[in-house]
């Protein structure tokens, strides 16, 4: 069996991509001859013409460019293909790509006798694959298929042909891969008999740039005879995507007075076309500047990098002299390296001229006047300043300081954030009688420090003259509050004290009259002339108007001014306790069962409104209990409680037991209270006190209540 003779498959790229929609019936754009065959020489000689290529775009071949798949060859402007240096092996095939603004086409140079060198085709379109993959010797030989994107009808159209020199009879070609039997399906197909490869629809390089397909031969039953062999379909890029700016909004800042050439910001656009071609090679330009003062060319953009820089002198970049410190630039990005045929996209760049503190604040006048009534507080004058810097920055915001004339810290100054004025306030009331005039020295600075070549001058300080107005001030009690201590129950008419009030207006020589302002219990009287306070009723420490043994009253001192002024003084009377309240017992009702085994009746407690020692210990007794009636007993539990019990069971009835309780005061006070005891019938856990009275308290409940009261003492 003779070895198979490899037959080189020549994929003819007859599709020519037109970049214009016009069709010239007398001219077919592209190479006049698309396939050339030459014998492999012993060596390709540098600069020696190998063959001549003829290409026409039917529009004059403006800006015609050639690219060769091998880096060792070039095509001169006259169409001659030459080697760049002496070289022997260059592979079996060379591809030449010609392109103008209106058309492009591909020609193939088959080198008869050449050896396989794969990977050079990628170089013509600047794909990244650089490592050649060695081929095994086979009868199916394939070369990459190149198809321009955005082709128009008709479809399908042939794009290449697979040839197998030793293909058995009745064998078939089969094409597989993404774009055939994998999604997106049905884009490519192969004639199973002739090996012709066709495309069925328009391709988009930005969706899929390269299709990896596989070709194999099969017998009539579909069994693979040879392959699969890789077939790469490369989609040739067209300039069908405009540059877009995707990162906006674009806002830049530059400090006023910045040197010429200061970088403000960078603008970069994106182009979805092939980045290895001029279709995505962008150039930047400033289309419009608003406003166009003081120069229509305040900024420059680097056409390749997109850096925006200042191009005017620092003096022109003065925020205070600009009509508007905000500039808007319309930036245009154009592909095709900025050629007129390139597509464009625009975006707006906003540039803010930032302020620096190159102007110190200045008072609008050297002296300010203010008047204030004595005793008043609050803002008395607003100090105004001028500052040419940006009102939104610390270079404009003022900070005021009182540097002289405020030893008593009676004044403070704060900045009004809206107006930048200094609000001078009185925080401690002024006294006309002490000083009727005040003079303050005030300085103003910015929150931000000044630039080195600017300083604060004399206009950054001002004097404030303050006149204090005399007002009729109310008399002042001394001391205030006034305090006295007396026993309760002192006789009516007793003198408590003489109040003392003085008039701060010492220069006016006014008289003072006194009166009662608040006397909740109505116990007091004051002499309007000399201020003597005496009682008009008995003072009672236990009164609801007395709190913690202290009674509070208010008095007025009124001067003779026009209008009169009033002062208020407080009198605190501490009342000492007297034993003037008898104790009382609780509870005053009790129940007991007529057959009770426990003869305890009730635990009594005692209380007294007075204070110790006029309260407990209390003495508990049964008052006037005759000998025949001695069925009751009372026993002391502690200083405040006693137990009442029976000596024997009693019949069902109501009984009144007089209880006498005495406190420990000197002299002591006694109180007698009837304890109502109900003897009830208790049968089968039911208590019947109907015959004994209307009250219904069981003895256990009453004892529990009494014990709880005892525990709380």
XYZ file of C-alpha atoms in Angstrom:
713
model
C 0.000 0.000 0.000
C 1.458 3.295 -1.039
C 1.600 6.088 1.531
C -1.007 8.794 1.162
C 0.154 11.940 -0.522
C -0.898 14.994 1.523
C -2.955 17.404 -0.446
C -2.909 20.970 0.821
C -6.389 22.357 1.373
C -6.614 25.881 0.064
C -9.401 27.731 1.771
C -10.371 30.481 -0.596
C -11.621 33.569 1.151
C -13.668 35.058 -1.598
C -15.819 37.155 0.706
C -14.878 40.760 0.560
C -16.175 43.026 3.315
C -17.344 46.350 1.955
C -17.243 49.263 4.359
C -19.616 51.310 2.258
C -23.068 50.454 0.997
C -22.442 51.618 -2.574
C -21.818 48.902 -5.170
C -19.802 49.516 -8.317
C -21.066 47.299 -11.110
C -17.857 47.858 -13.147
C -15.420 47.014 -10.386
C -15.162 44.119 -7.918
C -13.305 45.199 -4.776
C -10.514 42.880 -3.586
C -7.493 41.024 -4.921
C -7.573 40.359 -8.655
C -5.953 36.983 -7.925
C -6.573 35.347 -4.578
C -4.401 32.183 -4.715
C -0.762 31.947 -5.773
C 1.538 28.927 -6.005
C 5.334 29.147 -5.862
C 7.997 26.550 -5.347
C 9.927 26.514 -2.103
C 13.306 28.115 -2.942
C 16.499 27.196 -1.209
C 16.278 30.591 0.503
C 14.129 33.707 0.362
C 16.506 36.606 -0.261
C 16.076 39.880 1.666
C 14.304 42.663 -0.298
C 14.008 40.431 -3.376
C 10.532 40.527 -4.943
C 8.714 37.209 -4.686
C 5.526 38.159 -6.572
C 3.237 41.156 -7.196
C -0.212 41.478 -5.663
C -2.943 43.641 -7.151
C -5.680 44.968 -4.874
C -8.393 47.542 -5.596
C -11.219 48.904 -3.430
C -12.751 50.616 -6.506
C -12.401 53.922 -4.599
C -8.779 54.803 -5.255
C -7.128 52.636 -2.537
C -6.939 55.527 -0.042
C -4.859 54.528 3.005
C -4.182 51.016 1.667
C -2.480 48.758 4.227
C -1.075 45.226 3.878
C -0.428 42.669 6.591
C 1.370 39.352 6.140
C 0.837 36.311 8.343
C 4.600 35.854 8.695
C 6.650 38.536 10.474
C 9.504 37.870 8.006
C 7.676 39.331 4.989
C 6.049 42.564 3.957
C 4.145 43.976 0.992
C 5.441 47.227 -0.429
C 3.136 50.002 -1.540
C 3.461 48.830 -5.167
C 2.129 45.379 -4.183
C 5.453 43.535 -4.285
C 5.920 40.822 -1.640
C 9.501 40.758 -0.261
C 11.370 39.056 2.592
C 12.652 41.207 5.424
C 15.732 39.004 5.836
C 17.250 35.868 4.353
C 15.094 32.926 5.474
C 14.577 29.333 4.451
C 11.518 27.722 6.101
C 8.320 29.789 6.294
C 5.677 27.016 6.196
C 3.322 25.780 3.519
C 1.088 28.870 3.314
C 1.311 32.644 3.655
C -1.730 34.922 3.955
C -1.823 38.549 2.895
C -4.538 40.844 4.229
C -5.241 44.081 2.366
C -7.444 46.820 3.802
C -8.565 50.340 2.937
C -11.270 52.574 4.309
C -13.756 50.995 1.906
C -12.833 47.316 1.429
C -10.667 44.451 2.593
C -9.699 41.038 1.214
C -7.395 38.083 1.782
C -4.951 36.401 -0.618
C -3.197 33.065 -0.126
C 0.313 32.095 -1.185
C 0.794 28.302 -1.341
C 4.452 27.313 -1.079
C 4.889 24.027 -2.882
C 7.407 21.895 -1.052
C 7.242 23.996 2.075
C 7.091 22.498 5.561
C 4.210 23.029 8.005
C 4.641 25.947 10.403
C 1.330 26.597 12.213
C 0.350 29.689 14.113
C 1.480 32.377 11.693
C -2.087 33.095 10.591
C -2.894 34.446 14.016
C -0.261 37.126 13.735
C -1.989 38.844 10.863
C -4.984 39.580 13.082
C -2.846 39.970 16.224
C -4.414 37.086 18.118
C -2.590 35.941 21.207
C -1.824 32.394 20.135
C 1.927 32.226 19.619
C 2.802 28.574 20.355
C 2.477 26.458 17.222
C 0.791 23.051 17.620
C 2.585 20.393 15.604
C 0.374 18.456 13.216
C 0.357 14.764 12.706
C 0.587 13.618 9.116
C -2.929 12.985 7.832
C -4.903 13.049 4.586
C -7.290 15.728 5.955
C -5.437 18.996 5.998
C -7.265 22.121 7.154
C -6.392 25.782 7.384
C -8.246 28.434 9.384
C -11.303 30.000 7.773
C -11.615 33.770 8.014
C -15.086 35.332 7.741
C -15.875 39.057 8.064
C -18.598 39.872 10.557
C -21.841 41.591 9.533
C -22.081 39.936 6.111
C -25.385 40.480 4.336
C -27.645 38.147 2.409
C -27.621 35.859 0.578
C -27.065 32.899 2.923
C -25.823 30.255 3.053
C -22.555 31.124 1.410
C -19.440 29.023 0.979
C -16.451 30.067 3.050
C -14.061 27.166 2.474
C -13.631 23.619 1.311
C -12.190 20.518 2.933
C -10.369 18.052 0.646
C -9.229 14.539 1.568
C -6.873 13.174 -1.100
C -7.272 9.551 0.003
C -10.926 9.609 1.034
C -12.530 6.228 0.367
C -15.488 6.071 -1.960
C -18.890 6.735 -0.436
C -17.281 8.202 2.663
C -18.678 11.462 3.984
C -17.468 14.590 5.688
C -18.876 15.469 9.102
C -18.552 18.851 10.896
C -19.067 19.222 14.665
C -18.493 21.754 17.404
C -19.905 24.960 18.827
C -21.833 26.621 15.989
C -22.732 23.330 14.345
C -24.269 20.757 16.692
C -23.631 22.786 19.855
C -25.170 26.100 20.805
C -25.414 28.330 18.919
C -26.426 25.546 16.565
C -26.697 25.657 12.813
C -24.320 28.512 12.031
C -21.952 26.340 9.968
C -22.478 23.246 7.850
C -20.469 21.083 5.513
C -21.382 19.376 2.284
C -20.850 15.764 3.229
C -19.813 14.821 -0.285
C -17.754 17.789 -1.523
C -16.426 19.100 1.840
C -17.597 22.620 1.103
C -18.020 24.611 4.363
C -20.715 27.304 4.420
C -22.067 29.871 6.868
C -25.822 30.289 7.257
C -26.196 33.673 8.936
C -24.500 36.930 9.804
C -21.706 36.653 12.403
C -20.914 39.074 15.212
C -17.298 39.107 16.388
C -18.272 40.853 19.620
C -20.422 37.828 20.507
C -18.046 35.056 19.386
C -14.669 35.846 17.871
C -13.414 32.323 17.138
C -15.318 29.084 16.519
C -13.463 25.830 17.238
C -14.885 23.194 14.876
C -13.849 19.640 14.032
C -13.852 17.823 10.662
C -13.862 14.042 10.221
C -14.669 11.500 7.544
C -17.132 8.687 8.178
C -18.298 5.593 6.343
C -21.850 5.046 5.195
C -22.794 3.845 8.681
C -21.460 6.988 10.346
C -18.329 5.345 11.732
C -15.344 7.665 11.882
C -12.660 6.833 9.364
C -10.297 9.711 10.006
C -10.282 12.674 12.361
C -11.550 14.656 13.983
C -9.259 17.401 12.697
C -9.527 20.895 14.302
C -10.914 23.622 12.088
C -10.723 27.170 13.384
C -13.145 29.788 12.079
C -11.965 33.334 12.780
C -14.454 36.200 12.601
C -12.806 39.270 11.099
C -13.678 42.461 12.964
C -15.496 45.403 11.423
C -15.773 48.821 12.910
C -19.373 48.458 14.037
C -19.167 49.659 17.662
C -18.936 53.238 18.805
C -16.707 54.180 21.717
C -18.694 54.620 24.916
C -17.834 56.237 28.228
C -19.010 53.816 30.894
C -17.684 55.309 34.148
C -19.536 58.639 34.390
C -20.346 61.053 35.765
C -16.896 62.501 35.229
C -16.078 65.198 37.783
C -12.613 66.604 38.299
C -11.127 69.180 40.630
C -8.159 71.473 40.247
C -6.912 74.031 42.736
C -6.988 77.640 41.623
C -3.574 78.995 40.681
C -2.276 75.535 39.754
C 0.774 75.482 37.447
C 0.305 75.018 33.729
C 0.193 71.320 32.887
C -1.497 70.214 36.092
C -3.393 66.956 35.533
C -7.058 67.305 36.434
C -8.536 63.916 35.607
C -8.499 61.046 33.137
C -11.287 60.156 30.689
C -11.247 56.685 29.146
C -13.778 55.169 26.776
C -14.484 51.561 25.817
C -14.822 50.149 22.303
C -16.231 46.644 21.875
C -14.378 46.087 18.596
C -11.183 44.081 18.284
C -8.604 45.760 20.559
C -5.830 44.510 18.277
C -7.112 46.588 15.376
C -7.635 50.241 14.635
C -11.344 49.614 15.093
C -10.769 49.979 18.814
C -7.784 52.333 18.695
C -9.168 55.479 20.313
C -8.151 59.094 20.197
C -9.571 61.802 22.447
C -10.456 65.390 21.700
C -12.175 68.320 23.457
C -15.114 69.305 21.294
C -16.499 72.132 23.412
C -15.680 74.124 26.559
C -18.357 75.972 28.554
C -17.841 78.752 29.517
C -15.191 79.861 27.057
C -13.794 82.625 29.304
C -11.171 83.799 30.084
C -9.779 81.486 27.384
C -11.578 79.117 25.020
C -8.755 76.636 25.587
C -8.416 76.338 29.348
C -7.702 72.602 29.143
C -6.044 70.049 26.895
C -6.668 66.301 26.662
C -3.949 63.826 25.800
C -5.311 62.204 22.614
C -4.001 58.754 23.517
C -4.242 58.561 27.324
C -7.286 60.767 27.898
C -5.559 62.856 30.603
C -7.058 66.349 30.943
C -4.513 68.998 31.964
C -4.516 72.758 32.417
C -2.911 74.827 29.654
C -3.418 78.381 30.934
C -1.192 80.335 33.281
C -1.869 80.167 37.043
C -3.010 83.797 36.965
C -5.932 82.940 34.658
C -6.922 80.069 36.916
C -8.128 82.457 39.632
C -11.464 81.348 41.078
C -12.306 84.808 42.377
C -12.021 86.416 38.923
C -13.746 83.663 36.936
C -17.340 84.145 35.848
C -18.045 80.594 36.886
C -15.656 78.268 38.735
C -17.241 75.253 36.996
C -16.290 74.203 33.474
C -18.026 71.605 31.346
C -16.058 69.927 28.570
C -17.592 67.812 25.822
C -15.041 65.023 25.339
C -15.095 63.002 22.122
C -13.541 59.575 21.698
C -13.022 58.411 18.099
C -11.852 54.997 16.934
C -9.794 54.242 13.838
C -7.017 56.210 15.566
C -8.982 59.399 15.124
C -9.431 59.196 11.370
C -12.477 60.891 9.887
C -14.061 57.534 9.086
C -13.910 56.483 12.740
C -16.982 56.203 14.927
C -17.329 58.624 17.829
C -18.801 58.755 21.323
C -19.002 61.717 23.674
C -19.266 62.405 27.387
C -19.284 65.503 29.577
C -16.445 66.242 31.964
C -17.211 68.681 34.768
C -14.178 70.457 36.193
C -14.430 72.432 39.417
C -11.890 75.162 40.161
C -11.362 74.622 43.886
C -10.727 77.514 46.181
C -7.636 78.035 48.282
C -7.490 80.484 51.144
C -5.747 83.331 49.341
C -7.983 86.098 50.740
C -8.164 87.014 54.409
C -11.494 88.105 55.931
C -11.881 91.851 56.524
C -14.288 93.717 58.788
C -16.599 96.039 56.881
C -15.719 98.823 59.360
C -13.189 99.397 62.082
C -15.651 100.201 64.891
C -19.049 98.827 65.848
C -21.534 100.250 68.393
C -23.922 98.319 70.660
C -26.298 99.119 73.533
C -27.697 96.697 76.092
C -29.893 97.064 79.144
C -28.319 96.029 82.393
C -29.428 92.593 83.479
C -30.225 91.476 79.897
C -28.517 88.636 78.005
C -28.434 87.658 74.309
C -27.074 88.957 71.003
C -26.367 92.693 71.056
C -24.655 93.275 67.663
C -23.704 91.410 64.456
C -20.201 92.077 63.145
C -19.951 91.925 59.340
C -16.920 90.813 57.321
C -16.028 90.384 53.652
C -14.147 87.419 52.187
C -13.679 86.730 48.463
C -13.094 83.007 48.901
C -15.597 80.225 48.212
C -18.527 80.497 50.676
C -18.808 76.707 50.836
C -15.300 76.193 52.214
C -13.329 76.804 55.353
C -11.404 79.436 53.396
C -14.511 81.653 53.683
C -15.998 80.624 57.011
C -14.993 83.062 59.745
C -13.901 82.368 63.305
C -14.104 85.286 65.759
C -12.122 85.797 68.965
C -12.401 88.453 71.710
C -8.786 89.373 72.369
C -9.265 92.250 74.850
C -11.869 93.834 77.141
C -13.587 90.712 78.498
C -11.962 89.916 81.868
C -15.214 88.791 83.486
C -16.149 86.570 80.518
C -19.438 88.471 80.243
C -19.317 88.359 76.426
C -19.129 85.587 73.829
C -19.021 85.686 70.040
C -20.159 82.996 67.608
C -20.292 82.763 63.827
C -23.608 82.804 62.009
C -23.175 79.867 59.584
C -25.490 81.414 56.967
C -24.183 84.981 56.868
C -20.658 84.509 58.260
C -21.368 87.397 60.665
C -20.010 87.460 64.185
C -22.875 87.395 66.712
C -21.655 89.179 69.856
C -23.681 88.188 72.917
C -23.928 89.084 76.590
C -23.835 85.822 78.565
C -23.495 87.301 82.068
C -25.835 90.212 82.960
C -24.104 93.575 83.086
C -24.543 96.042 85.964
C -24.919 99.693 85.089
C -23.909 100.689 88.612
C -20.579 98.873 88.215
C -19.713 99.893 84.649
C -21.785 101.782 82.102
C -19.338 101.275 79.162
C -17.339 98.349 77.773
C -14.829 98.230 74.899
C -13.932 94.959 73.177
C -11.203 94.195 70.630
C -12.175 91.380 68.277
C -10.191 89.565 65.581
C -11.452 87.398 62.734
C -9.694 84.491 61.013
C -10.662 81.700 58.641
C -11.229 78.113 59.626
C -8.596 77.082 57.060
C -5.067 78.506 57.247
C -4.053 81.163 54.750
C -1.691 80.318 51.924
C 1.923 81.195 52.760
C 2.056 84.468 50.801
C -1.115 85.902 52.418
C -1.461 87.153 56.018
C -4.052 88.784 58.281
C -3.863 92.575 58.233
C -5.282 95.433 60.315
C -8.673 94.968 58.670
C -8.967 91.611 60.398
C -9.502 93.323 63.785
C -12.298 95.617 64.944
C -13.362 97.509 68.075
C -16.830 97.209 69.625
C -18.097 99.971 71.976
C -20.903 98.777 74.282
C -23.140 101.156 76.250
C -25.019 99.723 79.243
C -28.461 101.277 79.836
C -29.711 101.763 83.397
C -33.011 100.032 84.220
C -35.087 99.982 87.422
C -34.001 96.751 89.036
C -36.100 94.982 91.606
C -35.035 94.937 95.282
C -32.983 91.957 96.402
C -33.654 90.025 99.631
C -30.688 89.063 101.719
C -30.312 86.320 102.577
C -32.465 84.428 100.148
C -33.866 82.066 101.225
C -34.447 83.260 104.798
C -34.699 80.488 107.407
C -36.124 80.393 110.957
C -36.998 77.595 113.385
C -40.005 77.704 115.710
C -42.126 75.291 117.734
C -45.513 74.539 116.338
C -48.523 75.889 118.256
C -46.768 79.128 119.229
C -49.172 81.882 120.136
C -50.799 84.000 117.459
C -48.958 87.286 116.896
C -45.518 85.835 117.587
C -42.745 87.623 115.643
C -40.751 85.270 113.409
C -38.174 87.681 111.865
C -37.645 90.964 110.068
C -36.792 90.618 106.378
C -34.148 92.746 104.675
C -34.245 93.837 101.001
C -31.990 96.360 99.279
C -32.380 98.254 95.972
C -29.504 97.701 93.480
C -30.265 101.115 91.981
C -28.206 102.847 94.619
C -28.131 106.127 92.712
C -31.911 106.492 92.602
C -32.604 106.556 96.395
C -35.880 104.669 96.267
C -38.036 103.385 99.138
C -39.147 99.750 99.562
C -42.487 98.326 100.676
C -43.163 94.682 101.596
C -46.136 92.383 101.089
C -47.042 88.706 101.362
C -46.878 86.958 97.961
C -47.604 83.317 98.792
C -48.788 82.048 102.216
C -50.542 78.716 101.494
C -51.958 78.198 105.007
C -52.681 81.896 105.702
C -50.540 81.908 108.867
C -48.330 85.003 108.286
C -48.388 88.810 108.114
C -45.632 91.291 107.145
C -45.253 94.920 108.088
C -45.117 96.797 104.749
C -42.701 99.399 106.091
C -40.118 97.581 108.227
C -40.602 93.982 106.980
C -41.449 92.397 110.365
C -43.134 88.987 109.926
C -45.495 87.676 112.646
C -48.138 84.915 112.900
C -51.849 85.333 112.327
C -52.799 81.721 113.173
C -51.452 78.688 115.039
C -48.586 76.976 113.227
C -49.300 73.261 112.848
C -46.472 70.930 111.875
C -48.992 68.239 110.911
C -50.724 70.560 108.363
C -50.838 69.355 104.726
C -49.091 72.643 103.772
C -46.012 71.554 105.730
C -43.528 69.251 104.015
C -40.823 67.496 106.011
C -41.547 69.870 108.913
C -40.809 72.933 106.704
C -43.357 75.599 105.780
C -42.549 77.817 102.741
C -43.805 81.366 102.174
C -42.895 84.046 99.593
C -42.697 87.830 100.132
C -42.441 90.787 97.752
C -40.241 93.839 98.027
C -41.498 96.698 95.786
C -39.494 99.843 95.130
C -40.860 103.311 94.376
C -39.587 103.521 90.804
C -41.700 104.393 87.767
C -42.709 101.778 86.921
C -41.993 100.057 90.228
C -39.756 97.008 90.282
C -40.368 93.963 92.402
C -38.115 91.440 94.082
C -39.158 88.110 95.590
C -37.813 86.500 98.760
C -38.405 83.021 100.213
C -38.976 82.248 103.911
C -38.455 78.678 105.152
C -39.931 78.004 108.618
C -38.790 74.780 110.273
C -41.478 73.685 112.780
C -40.410 71.712 115.852
C -42.836 69.025 116.971
C -45.085 69.326 120.061
C -47.050 66.357 121.423
C -50.411 67.620 120.254
C -51.770 64.500 118.573
C -53.151 61.443 120.406
C -52.360 58.016 118.967
C -55.018 55.879 117.265
C -55.438 52.137 116.730
C -56.171 49.977 113.707
C -58.131 47.920 112.844
C -61.311 48.720 114.742
C -63.304 45.601 113.705
C -62.531 41.905 114.266
C -64.178 38.478 113.950
C -63.813 35.260 115.932
C -65.584 31.870 115.788
C -67.815 30.899 118.720
C -66.104 27.494 118.935
C -62.577 28.605 118.053
C -59.807 26.611 119.616
C -57.379 29.503 119.053
C -58.766 32.314 121.197
C -56.604 35.029 119.585
C -58.886 37.727 118.206
C -56.828 40.436 116.476
C -53.408 42.132 116.382
C -53.781 45.867 116.942
C -51.399 48.539 115.680
C -51.059 52.137 116.796
C -49.928 55.289 114.962
C -49.287 58.925 115.853
C -48.957 62.039 113.635
C -46.289 63.461 115.909
C -42.597 62.825 115.724
C -40.395 60.775 118.004
C -40.178 60.944 121.056
C -43.859 61.914 121.086
C -44.961 58.630 119.502
C -44.004 55.043 120.439
C -43.540 53.022 122.494
C -47.306 52.882 122.899
C -49.153 51.519 125.923
C -52.224 49.330 125.145
C -54.997 48.728 127.781
C -58.606 47.490 127.976
C -60.552 50.414 129.418
C -62.903 49.808 132.382
C -63.137 45.972 132.201
C -65.072 44.782 135.309
C -63.982 41.649 137.087
C -67.063 39.510 136.157
C -66.582 40.527 132.519
C -62.911 39.664 132.363
C -63.064 37.452 129.303
C -60.687 39.665 127.258
C -56.928 39.966 127.373
C -54.490 42.359 125.623
C -50.777 41.553 125.372
C -47.908 43.745 124.084
C -46.108 42.432 121.038
C -43.679 45.352 120.446
C -43.591 49.159 120.755
C -46.383 49.615 118.205
C -48.523 46.416 118.299
C -50.534 44.324 120.791
C -52.589 41.097 120.649
C -56.252 40.976 121.751
C -57.445 37.474 122.795
C -60.302 35.725 124.604
C -60.022 33.863 127.856
C -63.042 31.694 126.914
C -65.432 31.131 124.020
C -68.373 33.502 123.672
C -71.797 33.153 122.193
C -72.527 34.459 118.725
C -73.012 38.233 119.121
C -71.374 41.659 118.631
C -69.123 43.008 121.362
C -67.626 46.529 121.780
C -64.273 46.452 123.571
C -62.855 49.897 124.596
C -59.103 50.010 123.848
C -57.004 52.747 125.408
C -53.658 53.617 123.785
C -51.147 56.125 125.211
C -48.045 57.658 123.543
C -44.652 58.454 125.128
C -44.870 62.234 124.940
C -44.372 64.562 127.867
C -47.038 64.976 128.863
C -48.436 61.827 127.221
C -51.646 61.786 125.212
C -54.264 59.039 125.354
C -56.997 57.907 122.995
C -59.845 55.430 123.650
C -61.357 53.624 120.676
C -64.035 50.884 120.646
C -62.906 47.637 119.042
C -65.973 45.919 117.535
C -65.634 42.148 117.864
C -68.070 39.885 115.993
C -68.434 36.346 117.378
C -69.613 34.220 114.430
C -70.890 30.698 113.874
C -68.335 28.615 112.040
C -69.702 25.256 110.701
C -68.341 23.122 107.857
C -65.881 25.827 106.750
C -68.731 28.355 106.552
C -68.666 31.535 108.617
C -72.070 32.967 109.605
C -71.966 36.384 111.181
C -75.521 37.463 110.258
C -76.741 37.581 113.780
C -73.553 39.250 114.886
C -73.716 42.169 112.437
C -73.174 43.183 108.813
C -69.364 42.903 108.687
C -67.796 39.743 107.262
C -64.164 39.236 108.320
C -62.994 35.722 109.187
C -60.641 35.444 112.126
C -57.787 33.805 110.161
C -57.942 36.558 107.535
C -57.955 39.253 110.182
C -55.010 37.700 112.002
C -53.102 37.419 108.704
C -53.743 41.098 107.927
C -52.590 42.110 111.388
C -49.420 40.013 111.178
C -48.636 41.557 107.751
C -48.973 45.028 109.227
C -46.713 44.016 112.069
C -44.077 42.677 109.668
C -43.994 45.987 107.780
C -42.959 47.969 110.879
